[in-house]
Amino acid sequence: MPESLEALWPALEEPDTMVYAGGTDVLVRLRSGSGQPQQLICLERLRELQGIEDHGDRVLIKAGTSHARILDDPIIQTRLPVLARAVKSLGSPPIRNMGTIGGNICSASPAGDTLPPLYVLQAEVALRSRTADRRLPIGDFIKGPGQTAIRPDEILTGIWIPKNPEFNRQHYEKVGQRKALAISIVSLAALIELTPAGMIEDIRLAWGSVGPTVVTAPEVEAVLRGRPLRLEVLKEAAEATRRAVSPIDDIRATADYRREVAGNLLYRLSLRVETSPEILPR
Amino acid sequence: MKIRLSFRLNGNPIELETDAERRVVDLLREDFGFTGTKEACGSGECGACTILVEGESRLACLMRVGQLEGRSVLTIEGLSDGKHLHPVQQAFVEAGAVQCGFCTPGLILGTIDLLRRNPRPDREEIREGLSGNLCRCTGFQKIVDAVEKVVSSPAEGSDPCPVG
Amino acid sequence: MTTFSPDLANFSVRFDAPGKVTGAEKYAADYYGPDLVWAGVKRAGAAHARLKGIDCREAEKLPGILGILSHKDIRGTNRQGIIRRDQPVLVDDKVRYPGDAIALVLAENREALGRALGLIRVHLEPLPGVFDLEAALAEDAPLIHEHHPEGNVLLKGHLLRGEVREAFQHCAVLVEFVFQTPYQEHAYLETEAGWARMEPDGSLTLVASTQTPFRDCFEVAEALGLDRETIRLKVPACGGAFGGKDGITVQSLLALAALYCPGRPVKMWWDREESFTVSCKRHPARLYYRLGADSEGRFQALEARLHYDTGPYDHLGGAVMTLGLEHAGGPYRLPNIDLKAWAVYTNNPLSGPFRGFGVPQVNAALEQTIDLLARKLNLSPLEIRKRNAVVAGDQNAIGVHLTASTHLQECLAVLETHPLWTGKEAWKASAGPFKRRGVGLACVMHGQGYGPVVPDVATAKIELTGPGCFRIYSGVVDMGQGNSHTYLQIAGEILNQPQSRLEIVRPDTRETLPGGSASASRTTYTFGRALIEAAQELKQKIREKGAELFGAWDLEEVILMPSVVSHVPTGWKIPLSRIAGELAPEDCLAIHSFQAPIALDRPSPDPALQLHGLPHLIFSYGVHLAAVEVDELTGLVEVKKYLAVSDCGRIINPRIFEQQIQGGIAQGLGYALTEEFRVEQEKVLTRDLAAYILPTALDLPDMESVPVASFEPSGPLGLKGGGEIAVDGPLPAVANALAEACGIRLSQNPFTPERVLRALREQGV
């Protein structure tokens, strides 16, 4: 259990090495799968990977920060409620105490709860190796189910999240088989810039669990941009959504259901603005 | 691979050598006889193995022993002083929140974690706070009642939820 | 034992709670010990196959492996079962489901055990599998048990009363309804666990998480060829059972392992995945209903066909089917019935007892059919039930005379004035955007005990101890439901002692006396009656000794008080500890047996149905109300409020009764909304608690339980069984609420968001 990055690099160079932070995903998979790696490194003690920093127009969440800490953070609560809502729906309290945002990103599950918010927020992952740092947009980092652009000699150090102040409404909804300890069947994250007259000035949407990675759909956003936030407009967007997603059948739901609901969730955006806890002062 | 560990367990300093691959739940149950840390799923889905590490709830089935190094660990056995029940334990007893009892230790430690974050939760927040602990006997209602009891009647001038 | 003593004067606090909240209480899963041997089982993993060979050579070479045993190492019948002994301890001929045990591995530690299990090669010759309940009944279906005279039919039953066909012709209104229920997994938090040791004197000590210690000893002895008298089975605190530990799980395998390594303790503890694959489930069922009524809504005729998938082995499947058949017409007057039921062998997961025992399935179909009928007649769901519900003195649907307490009408009356019923229109109207609300009802009834043939007996023993306390020896398991606490309360009431002066000895086949199974809503009723008799006898002995010591003129002058006997005229007192010293040892004890009364009606002449428990004499009743909200965008159904009004006789411990009602509702709501154990031939799809969806604290509402005033003269202090009845109501109550909310009626549970949304779309919502 390295306590600093300096101590980590040599260990990373060993063959057949796996790293984990919270263990809420990796250790579960190792239990049900076959074969143990030669070396399993726990990153929870890396001081450099802990904490949340406010950098003015952006927030840095370091990779080893637990979901519980993210939820408790006033910056996240007030400036990034779409992420707070998603994290609140993740697992359960002890899972949120253990699991980390870096782990959720690196697991790259199509159902990863933090991912749709990070896509609409246009977050960037920060990667570090012994010799170099680099940054990648979250959408370029995640390649497929369980697949990322991380190299064997790299670790994820954090995620940079722009505050996106022009978006005055943030929305998140997750559909699971129950209200806690639930793997997402479909989820929607949305950022909306809404005029006082109820026009959609700008919008960003991202869906979880309806494709191999998080689905973003510029064509759906285009349907909505510049139009009033009303049911008939959302209906059009919902139809476009159903064409844009590519869900699969699994133990939790069929592709048909996911496709249907991915569109339906847009209707929730029409609810009276004052009932939405996600409004931000302009 | 062997690993040397030193940590605090229920207030006592511990030094030992064991296999690095072992899970914390097995160490607590097999080496220390702290069988109040239950196992019911092995995969973080039920909360029966909840322990407190530095006062935060953790699932002992998803931890390797190395993660205890230097930490202060509390199991259900360390919660009361042997003479008096902890207020949360007392509330569970009095509210009828205990049936088969297999989920009870995890729920009590989960409650302590919840009250540390939110000393005045309402019923819905209590349900949310305990949503990682499955119970198959009670339907949860009396468990929620028990936590409400702790919140509404802390002993005069004392922390409603002392730990350790 | 813990030293904590909360206020134990009034029995409101369960005696076992302090030990459970401190982690001090030991469960079967908590037994270890020095020099421990870990035992584990190689499972078949195939649904239907002939066993051709087992290759353990690689596994045996591993360090830390003490032995690998197969059917060849078993000296007895190698068969287990309660009515039909058709299940092998270790497979010797055929595999009938993936959970079948092939080989037993003994290891020095868990790691070696796991590796060895991975290295055992089982050679199987696949046989065509039977995975559909009704396909299993076809002429040419492969046979699961070749020598069973009825082919794949484990048991069938037929109840006929009146002239059904003619009655249907005269009905003003008639509805038909078909419903299908899935496997439900008990998912007790404590998976199957036990511990065993061959003692130096040749006896065998077993510790197991079980509901049936005495019966288990007979089964283990017969299967392994042991003398039953040499087996001692102890049941410590049990981490939930719900019917899933009514029968053998780890017991025979553990005993076999202990025989192989005498003197060393052996531990077996199934992990959750193994428990899911191997353990029994609630029977899936297909239910075909036709119900007719006159223009006033009075039921005239009921026809039903009930198919229960019993899986690979009997495991009480015949008894489950029989109870379903008996309850298929519910608590209603029904002059004409034609009910047929089948319990069918398949290669699907093992079915068996599960709280409700065949009734939740039929009640789901019946209570939905009744709502369909009410709608046709434009009657309210409450009104139609009031017009048909039985009262004392009636014959019920299958013709049994209701001579015991029967207060269903009182339950309906309580519901009628309850705010959840009177305020339902306002509540429904206040649903928010994209939400719809509905309120549904279902009546429940549940028979208690074993029925007319198998004697429903329990024997209680109570002892005055040296310090002047009372020790109750209970052979009936408390798997969490709290019956053992109620035993203390009953004894305390008779002996006039506070809780702190009473203790219980948990089931131990050497120390306690046979009490029958912890099942069938019978534990407090049957043992409670035996205990009352025993406590009264001991009380008499104590008072007689007191009278002798006081020199009293009359026994009436001597009363029992907390920790003393008192002489009323003089106020003199003698401590019970002194009485205990003065009494002969045999006079410090009282032992009593009680056998529950049986019904004299014979709705069916079929001796097999009688043997399997038909009919019952005493029933509990109730009516449930579920208030649900449906989300139109996702199909998610949320139960917002729940009410259960019950007639379970006199409630002697309101808190324990409430625990049972709330717990039963919770399991019923899981069944209604999320729980479905799924397999695809030999593959388990819902492998673990991530895939099998139990409700969390956030998924269940607060539930209100209202018992009506009732007294069952035959019961201990007036009570009737309350352990199962609450699980019978939620599924139909939610289904009926869903229909009221948005006009949809699904053909199967659970009512998942996906199924609900599909139905909403078909409705054009």
XYZ file of N, CA and C in Angstrom, chain A residues 30-135:
318
model
N -13.066 -9.594 -8.741
C -12.069 -10.632 -8.484
C -12.697 -11.821 -7.768
N -13.686 -11.538 -6.895
C -14.320 -12.631 -6.150
C -15.102 -13.535 -7.096
N -15.802 -12.926 -8.043
C -16.672 -13.741 -8.890
C -15.941 -14.263 -10.113
N -14.822 -13.637 -10.442
C -14.098 -14.071 -11.623
C -13.092 -15.153 -11.281
N -12.241 -15.438 -12.232
C -11.216 -16.445 -11.953
C -9.863 -15.753 -12.005
N -8.931 -16.288 -11.279
C -7.572 -15.774 -11.362
C -7.384 -14.479 -10.598
N -6.310 -14.438 -9.841
C -5.958 -13.236 -9.112
C -4.716 -12.665 -9.773
N -4.605 -11.335 -9.836
C -3.367 -10.784 -10.375
C -2.199 -11.107 -9.432
N -1.021 -11.089 -10.004
C 0.186 -11.305 -9.200
C 0.261 -10.300 -8.064
N -0.093 -9.057 -8.419
C 0.061 -7.985 -7.453
C -1.175 -7.089 -7.492
N -1.716 -6.845 -6.320
C -2.897 -5.997 -6.226
C -2.520 -4.823 -5.325
N -2.550 -3.624 -5.892
C -2.105 -2.450 -5.131
C -3.315 -1.606 -4.742
N -3.367 -1.263 -3.470
C -4.453 -0.409 -2.985
C -3.960 1.040 -2.964
N -4.737 1.928 -3.586
C -4.311 3.323 -3.726
C -4.889 4.237 -2.653
N -5.620 3.658 -1.676
C -6.374 4.539 -0.779
C -5.484 5.444 0.083
N -4.204 5.081 0.227
C -3.340 5.895 1.088
C -2.558 6.966 0.328
N -2.779 7.102 -0.968
C -2.008 8.085 -1.722
C -2.531 9.490 -1.394
N -1.737 10.231 -0.638
C -2.175 11.561 -0.213
C -2.445 12.458 -1.421
N -1.647 12.299 -2.468
C -1.794 13.178 -3.635
C -3.141 12.991 -4.330
N -3.825 11.904 -4.025
C -5.071 11.614 -4.744
C -6.318 11.967 -3.938
N -6.144 12.713 -2.851
C -7.287 13.003 -1.985
C -7.681 14.467 -2.090
N -8.975 14.722 -2.171
C -9.445 16.086 -1.959
C -10.115 16.731 -3.166
N -10.752 17.854 -2.873
C -11.497 18.609 -3.873
C -10.969 20.038 -3.823
N -10.620 20.585 -4.984
C -10.052 21.943 -5.013
C -10.885 22.832 -5.915
N -11.124 24.059 -5.446
C -11.856 25.046 -6.237
C -10.840 25.905 -6.982
N -10.852 25.827 -8.295
C -9.895 26.598 -9.091
C -10.607 27.729 -9.840
N -11.597 28.348 -9.213
C -12.276 29.473 -9.857
C -13.323 29.005 -10.844
N -12.931 28.897 -12.122
C -13.926 28.479 -13.113
C -14.040 26.956 -13.206
N -13.186 26.275 -12.482
C -13.217 24.814 -12.553
C -13.008 24.221 -11.170
N -13.459 22.973 -11.053
C -13.264 22.232 -9.809
C -12.407 21.024 -10.136
N -11.442 20.750 -9.274
C -10.654 19.521 -9.432
C -11.072 18.541 -8.335
N -11.550 17.390 -8.741
C -11.794 16.314 -7.762
C -10.689 15.291 -7.976
N -9.908 15.076 -6.949
C -8.816 14.120 -7.089
C -9.367 12.696 -7.112
N -8.663 11.814 -7.801
C -9.237 10.514 -8.168
C -9.606 9.654 -6.972
N -8.834 9.781 -5.886
C -9.077 8.907 -4.732
C -10.116 9.449 -3.760
N -10.816 10.511 -4.166
C -11.817 11.092 -3.280
C -13.055 10.205 -3.255
N -13.519 9.906 -2.046
C -14.670 9.009 -1.943
C -15.950 9.735 -2.349
N -16.922 8.950 -2.749
C -18.218 9.512 -3.128
C -18.842 10.263 -1.955
N -18.641 9.753 -0.756
C -19.220 10.414 0.419
C -18.642 11.810 0.585
N -17.339 11.946 0.377
C -16.714 13.276 0.504
C -17.219 14.214 -0.575
N -17.425 13.678 -1.751
C -17.944 14.516 -2.838
C -19.328 15.036 -2.468
N -20.161 14.145 -1.916
C -21.516 14.535 -1.527
C -21.510 15.590 -0.437
N -20.540 15.514 0.465
C -20.479 16.451 1.588
C -19.924 17.807 1.200
N -19.390 17.919 0.000
C -18.647 19.131 -0.349
C -19.582 20.253 -0.803
N -19.477 21.419 -0.166
C -20.405 22.511 -0.508
C -20.273 22.993 -1.954
N -19.065 22.963 -2.490
C -18.912 23.399 -3.895
C -19.702 22.473 -4.812
N -19.568 21.188 -4.584
C -20.273 20.219 -5.432
C -21.785 20.407 -5.258
N -22.209 20.558 -4.019
C -23.647 20.701 -3.750
C -24.226 21.924 -4.471
N -23.494 23.029 -4.422
C -24.083 24.264 -4.942
C -23.791 24.481 -6.425
N -22.596 24.118 -6.869
C -22.224 24.417 -8.256
C -22.442 23.235 -9.204
N -22.393 22.034 -8.690
C -22.483 20.854 -9.562
C -23.562 19.883 -9.078
N -24.780 20.394 -8.875
C -25.815 19.500 -8.322
C -26.100 18.284 -9.199
N -25.869 18.399 -10.489
C -26.116 17.233 -11.351
C -25.205 16.077 -10.950
N -23.986 16.403 -10.554
C -23.060 15.362 -10.100
C -23.457 14.886 -8.701
N -23.843 15.823 -7.847
C -24.240 15.439 -6.488
C -25.414 14.467 -6.525
N -26.388 14.763 -7.387
C -27.555 13.891 -7.477
C -27.156 12.483 -7.934
N -26.265 12.425 -8.894
C -25.830 11.123 -9.404
C -25.089 10.341 -8.327
N -24.218 11.025 -7.608
C -23.436 10.351 -6.567
C -24.362 9.875 -5.444
N -25.396 10.671 -5.160
C -26.343 10.295 -4.117
C -27.069 8.995 -4.481
N -27.203 8.740 -5.771
C -27.924 7.528 -6.198
C -27.000 6.322 -6.304
N -25.716 6.539 -6.068
C -24.737 5.475 -6.295
C -24.673 4.533 -5.099
N -24.864 3.251 -5.339
C -24.647 2.216 -4.319
C -25.440 2.453 -3.057
N -24.710 2.669 -1.975
C -25.321 2.817 -0.659
C -24.329 3.591 0.193
N -24.729 4.033 1.382
C -23.784 4.822 2.185
C -22.410 4.166 2.388
N -22.322 2.895 2.813
C -20.961 2.358 2.979
C -20.204 2.229 1.656
N -20.920 1.935 0.583
C -20.259 1.879 -0.733
C -19.728 3.267 -1.087
N -20.484 4.302 -0.746
C -20.023 5.661 -1.053
C -18.873 6.089 -0.142
N -18.799 5.511 1.044
C -17.644 5.792 1.906
C -16.368 5.190 1.337
N -16.512 4.083 0.629
C -15.337 3.341 0.164
C -14.984 3.683 -1.279
N -15.993 3.668 -2.128
C -15.748 3.868 -3.552
C -15.288 5.275 -3.862
N -14.549 5.419 -4.951
C -13.985 6.716 -5.323
C -14.440 7.107 -6.720
N -14.347 8.405 -7.000
C -14.742 8.862 -8.332
C -13.763 8.333 -9.384
N -12.508 8.228 -9.019
C -11.529 7.694 -9.972
C -11.857 6.251 -10.321
N -12.250 5.501 -9.305
C -12.619 4.108 -9.546
C -13.839 3.999 -10.435
N -14.809 4.862 -10.193
C -16.024 4.824 -11.002
C -15.711 5.144 -12.461
N -14.780 6.082 -12.670
C -14.401 6.445 -14.040
C -13.618 5.296 -14.698
N -12.639 4.762 -13.972
C -11.769 3.730 -14.568
C -12.495 2.397 -14.779
N -13.532 2.120 -13.985
C -14.304 0.903 -14.234
C -15.006 0.989 -15.581
N -15.286 2.220 -16.012
C -15.834 2.468 -17.348
C -17.041 1.587 -17.647
N -17.879 1.447 -16.634
C -19.108 0.677 -16.864
C -20.092 1.544 -17.628
N -20.829 0.953 -18.558
C -21.877 1.740 -19.233
C -22.882 2.298 -18.229
N -22.945 1.653 -17.060
C -23.895 2.075 -16.033
C -23.235 2.916 -14.941
N -21.987 3.304 -15.124
C -21.288 4.093 -14.099
C -22.082 5.352 -13.767
N -22.417 5.507 -12.496
C -23.353 6.568 -12.131
C -22.787 7.977 -12.306
N -21.481 8.140 -12.119
C -20.949 9.510 -12.206
C -20.722 9.939 -13.656
N -20.775 8.997 -14.579
C -20.304 9.322 -15.933
C -21.226 10.258 -16.711
N -22.539 10.030 -16.762
C -23.359 10.980 -17.532
C -23.192 12.427 -17.066
N -23.172 12.707 -15.749
C -22.914 14.090 -15.335
C -21.557 14.604 -15.827
N -20.524 13.760 -15.744
C -19.191 14.223 -16.170
C -19.174 14.525 -17.670
N -19.958 13.778 -18.442
C -20.023 14.066 -19.885
C -20.702 15.406 -20.142
N -21.842 15.669 -19.499
C -22.514 16.947 -19.784
C -21.726 18.121 -19.220
N -20.984 17.887 -18.164
C -20.164 18.958 -17.598
C -18.880 19.183 -18.403
N -18.642 18.284 -19.357
C -17.438 18.326 -20.204
C -16.166 18.293 -19.356
N -16.144 17.306 -18.489
C -15.005 17.148 -17.597
C -13.818 16.539 -18.345
N -12.639 16.774 -17.770
C -11.411 16.206 -18.340
C -10.710 15.368 -17.294
N -10.222 14.185 -17.703
C -9.474 13.369 -16.748
C -8.007 13.766 -16.790
N -7.360 13.704 -15.628
C -5.925 13.977 -15.536
C -5.203 12.659 -15.292
N -4.215 12.367 -16.139
C -3.459 11.121 -16.049
C -2.000 11.441 -15.777
N -1.361 10.567 -15.038
C 0.048 10.803 -14.736
C 0.813 9.499 -14.804
N 1.999 9.583 -15.390
C 2.935 8.457 -15.307
C 4.165 8.985 -14.598
N 5.163 8.137 -14.473
C 6.385 8.572 -13.802
C 6.989 9.769 -14.526
N 6.772 9.842 -15.841
C 7.484 10.849 -16.628
C 6.609 11.962 -17.167
N 5.301 11.758 -17.242
C 4.494 12.763 -17.934
C 3.087 12.861 -17.369
N 2.504 14.054 -17.577
C 1.095 14.277 -17.279
C 0.347 14.460 -18.595
N -0.889 14.046 -18.642
C -1.723 14.428 -19.781
C -3.170 14.551 -19.334
N -3.956 15.247 -20.176
C -5.388 15.376 -19.894
C -6.187 14.950 -21.111
